[in-house]
Tab-separated table of C-alpha atoms and ligand atoms in Angstrom:
chain	number	residue	atom	x	y	z
P	1	MET	CA	19.043	-7.664	-12.292
P	2	LYS	CA	18.572	-5.952	-9.137
P	3	ASN	CA	16.013	-7.369	-6.354
P	4	ALA	CA	13.634	-4.961	-4.538
P	5	VAL	CA	10.718	-5.932	-1.963
P	6	VAL	CA	7.624	-4.027	-2.658
P	7	LEU	CA	5.274	-3.826	-0.265
P	8	PHE	CA	1.791	-4.883	-2.298
P	9	SER	CA	-1.939	-4.845	-0.766
P	10	GLY	CA	-2.942	-5.303	-4.616
P	11	GLY	CA	-4.713	-1.408	-4.420
P	12	LEU	CA	-4.189	0.894	-6.420
P	13	ASP	CA	-1.259	3.217	-5.045
P	14	SER	CA	1.313	-0.589	-4.282
P	15	SER	CA	-0.056	-1.740	-7.541
P	16	THR	CA	1.705	1.462	-9.415
P	17	CYS	CA	4.429	1.169	-7.215
P	18	LEU	CA	5.351	-2.465	-8.243
P	19	ALA	CA	5.467	-1.436	-12.180
P	20	ILE	CA	7.349	1.522	-11.139
P	21	ALA	CA	10.018	-0.883	-9.382
P	22	LYS	CA	9.728	-3.080	-12.661
P	23	SER	CA	10.044	-0.237	-15.284
P	24	GLN	CA	13.394	0.761	-13.070
P	25	GLY	CA	14.636	-2.587	-14.003
P	26	TYR	CA	14.374	-4.373	-10.447
P	27	ASN	CA	13.010	-7.952	-10.058
P	28	ALA	CA	10.338	-7.244	-7.659
P	29	TYR	CA	9.299	-9.216	-5.053
P	30	ALA	CA	5.690	-8.587	-3.876
P	31	LEU	CA	4.874	-8.559	0.033
P	32	SER	CA	1.517	-8.958	1.222
P	33	PHE	CA	-0.198	-9.424	4.531
P	34	ARG	CA	-3.061	-11.519	5.799
P	35	TYR	CA	-3.197	-9.181	8.827
P	36	GLY	CA	-6.805	-9.988	10.203
P	37	GLN	CA	-8.577	-7.809	7.335
P	38	ARG	CA	-12.007	-7.938	7.821
P	39	HIS	CA	-11.974	-9.634	4.084
P	40	THR	CA	-9.941	-11.950	2.268
P	41	VAL	CA	-10.730	-9.559	-1.032
P	42	GLU	CA	-7.567	-7.341	-0.915
P	43	LEU	CA	-5.724	-10.770	-1.049
P	44	ASP	CA	-7.204	-12.125	-4.031
P	45	ALA	CA	-6.620	-8.512	-5.805
P	46	ALA	CA	-2.989	-8.838	-4.826
P	47	ARG	CA	-2.437	-12.306	-6.165
P	48	ARG	CA	-4.061	-11.080	-9.752
P	49	VAL	CA	-1.812	-8.143	-9.879
P	50	ALA	CA	0.932	-9.800	-8.825
P	51	ASN	CA	0.549	-11.926	-11.429
P	52	HIS	CA	-0.734	-9.349	-13.656
P	53	LEU	CA	2.491	-7.127	-13.415
P	54	GLY	CA	5.095	-9.993	-13.707
P	55	ALA	CA	6.269	-10.234	-10.147
P	56	ALA	CA	9.322	-12.007	-9.312
P	57	GLY	CA	7.931	-13.764	-6.573
P	58	HIS	CA	4.799	-13.053	-4.096
P	59	LEU	CA	4.774	-13.897	-0.555
P	60	VAL	CA	1.844	-13.284	1.805
P	61	LEU	CA	2.655	-13.593	5.594
P	62	ASP	CA	0.170	-13.996	8.360
P	63	LEU	CA	0.521	-11.067	10.924
P	64	PRO	CA	-2.327	-11.059	13.442
P	65	LEU	CA	-2.428	-7.342	14.229
P	66	GLY	CA	-6.486	-8.475	14.830
P	67	THR	CA	-5.441	-9.980	17.936
P	68	ILE	CA	-3.946	-6.616	19.041
P	69	GLY	CA	-7.073	-4.499	17.472
P	70	GLY	CA	-7.341	-1.014	17.837
P	71	SER	CA	-8.457	-0.338	14.011
P	72	ALA	CA	-11.817	-0.231	12.240
P	73	LEU	CA	-9.789	-2.407	9.417
P	74	THR	CA	-9.358	-5.192	11.937
P	75	ALA	CA	-11.613	-4.754	14.802
P	76	ASP	CA	-15.195	-4.687	15.100
P	77	ILE	CA	-15.260	-0.550	14.689
P	78	ASP	CA	-17.599	1.068	11.905
P	79	VAL	CA	-15.622	2.567	8.843
P	80	PRO	CA	-16.035	5.843	8.573
P	81	LYS	CA	-18.297	6.956	5.459
P	82	ASP	CA	-19.253	9.527	3.204
P	83	ARG	CA	-16.565	12.026	4.529
P	84	ASP	CA	-15.478	15.058	2.881
P	85	THR	CA	-11.839	15.982	2.161
P	86	ALA	CA	-11.855	18.387	5.043
P	87	GLU	CA	-13.031	15.897	7.511
P	88	MET	CA	-10.571	13.125	6.355
P	89	GLU	CA	-7.878	15.893	7.047
P	90	GLN	CA	-8.796	16.337	10.366
P	91	ASP	CA	-7.885	13.867	12.341
P	92	ILE	CA	-5.952	10.127	12.272
P	93	PRO	CA	-9.044	8.293	11.668
P	94	VAL	CA	-10.108	5.030	12.791
P	95	THR	CA	-9.265	2.907	10.322
P	96	TYR	CA	-5.400	3.760	11.087
P	97	VAL	CA	-3.766	0.209	12.145
P	98	PRO	CA	-1.401	0.688	15.071
P	99	ALA	CA	2.122	0.969	13.568
P	100	ARG	CA	1.047	-0.782	10.443
P	101	ASN	CA	3.693	0.444	8.217
P	102	THR	CA	6.660	-0.092	11.063
P	103	VAL	CA	5.682	-3.810	11.015
P	104	PHE	CA	5.300	-4.472	7.230
P	105	LEU	CA	8.452	-2.533	6.662
P	106	SER	CA	10.386	-4.581	9.231
P	107	MET	CA	9.241	-8.086	7.324
P	108	ALA	CA	10.111	-6.425	4.466
P	109	LEU	CA	13.756	-5.991	5.463
P	110	ALA	CA	13.847	-9.293	6.804
P	111	TRP	CA	12.785	-10.767	3.366
P	112	ALA	CA	15.106	-8.241	1.320
P	113	GLU	CA	18.492	-9.069	3.784
P	114	VAL	CA	17.614	-12.990	2.574
P	115	LEU	CA	16.836	-12.391	-0.988
P	116	PRO	CA	19.466	-10.070	-0.910
P	117	ALA	CA	17.912	-6.804	-2.002
P	118	ALA	CA	18.908	-3.603	-1.169
P	119	ASP	CA	15.804	-1.886	-2.441
P	120	ILE	CA	12.258	-1.632	-0.193
P	121	PHE	CA	9.213	0.017	-2.309
P	122	ILE	CA	6.332	1.768	-0.438
P	123	GLY	CA	3.331	3.066	-1.971
P	124	VAL	CA	2.942	6.060	0.773
P	125	ASN	CA	1.471	8.885	0.053
P	126	ALA	CA	1.468	12.399	1.528
P	127	LEU	CA	-1.089	14.122	-0.260
P	128	ASP	CA	-4.193	12.245	-1.151
P	129	TYR	CA	-4.150	10.090	2.277
P	130	SER	CA	-5.867	10.039	5.288
P	131	GLY	CA	-3.555	12.008	7.803
P	132	TYR	CA	-1.917	8.469	8.971
P	133	PRO	CA	1.486	9.006	10.436
P	134	ASP	CA	3.379	6.398	9.164
P	135	CYS	CA	3.106	7.660	5.787
P	136	ARG	CA	5.059	10.818	5.950
P	137	PRO	CA	8.523	11.420	4.613
P	138	GLU	CA	9.770	11.685	7.942
P	139	PHE	CA	9.051	7.931	9.086
P	140	VAL	CA	10.405	6.522	5.240
P	141	GLU	CA	13.656	8.445	5.921
P	142	ALA	CA	13.772	7.203	9.832
P	143	PHE	CA	13.054	4.000	8.748
P	144	GLU	CA	15.746	3.879	6.194
P	145	LYS	CA	18.359	5.172	8.767
P	146	MET	CA	17.250	2.531	11.023
P	147	ALA	CA	17.385	-0.068	8.617
P	148	ASN	CA	21.116	0.271	7.827
P	149	LEU	CA	22.006	0.096	11.766
P	150	ALA	CA	19.761	-3.193	12.166
P	151	ILE	CA	20.631	-5.752	9.775
P	152	LYS	CA	23.778	-7.828	9.208
P	153	GLU	CA	23.800	-7.217	5.623
P	154	ALA	CA	24.359	-3.581	6.152
P	155	VAL	CA	26.360	-3.267	9.130
P	156	GLU	CA	29.294	-5.555	7.205
P	157	GLY	CA	29.196	-3.421	3.997
P	158	ARG	CA	27.644	-5.884	1.756
P	159	LEU	CA	24.270	-4.073	1.196
P	160	MET	CA	23.216	-0.310	1.656
P	161	MET	CA	19.448	-0.323	2.049
P	162	LYS	CA	17.376	2.034	0.218
P	163	VAL	CA	13.431	2.703	1.332
P	164	HIS	CA	11.610	4.415	-1.933
P	165	ALA	CA	8.150	5.912	-1.467
P	166	PRO	CA	8.156	7.105	-5.009
P	167	LEU	CA	4.410	7.928	-4.612
P	168	MET	CA	5.129	10.035	-1.761
P	169	ARG	CA	4.442	14.126	-4.066
P	170	LEU	CA	1.908	12.587	-6.233
P	171	ASN	CA	-2.056	13.167	-5.700
P	172	LYS	CA	-4.087	10.330	-6.527
P	173	ALA	CA	-4.758	11.559	-10.501
P	174	GLN	CA	-0.891	11.902	-10.910
P	175	ILE	CA	-0.581	8.106	-9.881
P	176	ILE	CA	-3.387	6.702	-11.776
P	177	GLU	CA	-1.511	8.743	-14.633
P	178	LEU	CA	1.362	7.071	-13.948
P	179	GLY	CA	0.263	3.688	-13.720
P	180	MET	CA	-1.697	3.448	-16.804
P	181	GLY	CA	1.499	5.076	-18.850
P	182	LEU	CA	2.967	1.510	-16.921
P	183	GLY	CA	0.481	-0.853	-18.116
P	184	VAL	CA	-1.275	-1.167	-14.864
P	185	ASP	CA	-4.867	-2.509	-15.209
P	186	TYR	CA	-6.595	-0.833	-12.434
P	187	GLY	CA	-9.485	-3.135	-12.922
P	188	LEU	CA	-7.944	-5.822	-11.256
P	189	THR	CA	-6.680	-3.771	-8.302
P	190	HIS	CA	-8.627	-3.047	-4.818
P	191	SER	CA	-8.797	-0.565	-2.436
P	192	CYS	CA	-12.239	-0.337	-0.445
P	193	TYR	CA	-12.141	-0.348	3.297
P	194	ASP	CA	-15.429	-1.936	3.729
P	195	PRO	CA	-16.312	-4.489	0.597
P	196	SER	CA	-19.460	-6.412	0.268
P	197	GLY	CA	-19.121	-10.102	0.198
P	198	ASP	CA	-18.730	-10.570	-3.034
P	199	GLY	CA	-15.845	-8.030	-3.439
P	200	LEU	CA	-17.973	-4.646	-4.471
P	201	ALA	CA	-16.392	-1.625	-3.519
P	202	CYS	CA	-18.736	0.303	-0.891
P	203	GLY	CA	-18.086	3.448	-3.010
P	204	ARG	CA	-18.442	5.745	0.399
P	205	CYS	CA	-15.407	5.063	2.626
P	206	ASP	CA	-11.915	7.375	2.628
P	207	SER	CA	-10.310	4.601	0.334
P	208	CYS	CA	-12.997	4.786	-2.227
P	209	LEU	CA	-13.592	8.164	-2.366
P	210	LEU	CA	-10.056	9.253	-2.767
P	211	ARG	CA	-9.864	6.577	-5.538
P	212	ARG	CA	-12.899	7.374	-7.275
P	213	LYS	CA	-11.873	11.548	-7.349
P	214	GLY	CA	-8.239	10.308	-8.679
P	215	PHE	CA	-10.041	8.764	-11.570
P	216	GLU	CA	-12.195	11.838	-12.099
P	217	GLU	CA	-9.257	14.265	-11.932
P	218	ALA	CA	-7.263	11.972	-14.240
P	219	GLY	CA	-10.572	12.133	-16.933
P	220	VAL	CA	-10.126	8.240	-16.766
P	221	SER	CA	-13.125	6.151	-16.694
P	222	ASP	CA	-13.397	4.320	-13.009
P	223	PRO	CA	-13.457	0.546	-14.022
P	224	THR	CA	-14.135	-0.109	-9.777
P	225	ARG	CA	-17.052	-2.336	-9.482
P	226	TYR	CA	-19.066	-0.624	-6.763
P	227	VAL	CA	-22.363	-1.581	-4.594
P	228	PRO	CA	-25.255	-0.468	-6.031
P	229	GLN	CA	-26.615	2.610	-3.906
B	1	ZN	ZN1	-14.818	1.594	0.090
């Protein structure tokens, strides 16, 4: 069986991505980061989902991006709430984490070279997203090109790195339908940018709103546990 490294937050998209990698016959190694998030709910969810989906391994790396700051996810900046789709599409929001996917993919590349794995999966999406530049197809293609110039296993011809972004052209509802077909239990996943101390989703951040809309459009009852409004 082939190995793959899957960037994995325990959210809706990356959980679907892990299930896709497994369905394509990969030993899927999940990679998560303690990068200075405001909360550990996300990592608890990642552990649960990696276990539920049968990841071949799950690594949680420390990356103190909070020391750099510059994002509402890692610094003391308010997470935007109650924005409509037009507002979300306007600018790159303060929940953008500087160079996050470049940093994450670089760590995935390092692990892939050691495993070895010629395939990396990332759950980025160019439709229902918040305008992050490192979620675009151009970015993923450029990273793949760089990866094959960067590592010994590729340069010496033993491995040709491929970066898969299977959710790139799907909307949230399509992602949910795909994941349900692959047996993903979305009740275990966590997407909220600003959960309560006991792990309930706020229901008002961009991530919660896109997720909720996805369940509505898919005609699936939303298993997310929200803070009572
Ligand atoms: Zn939220």
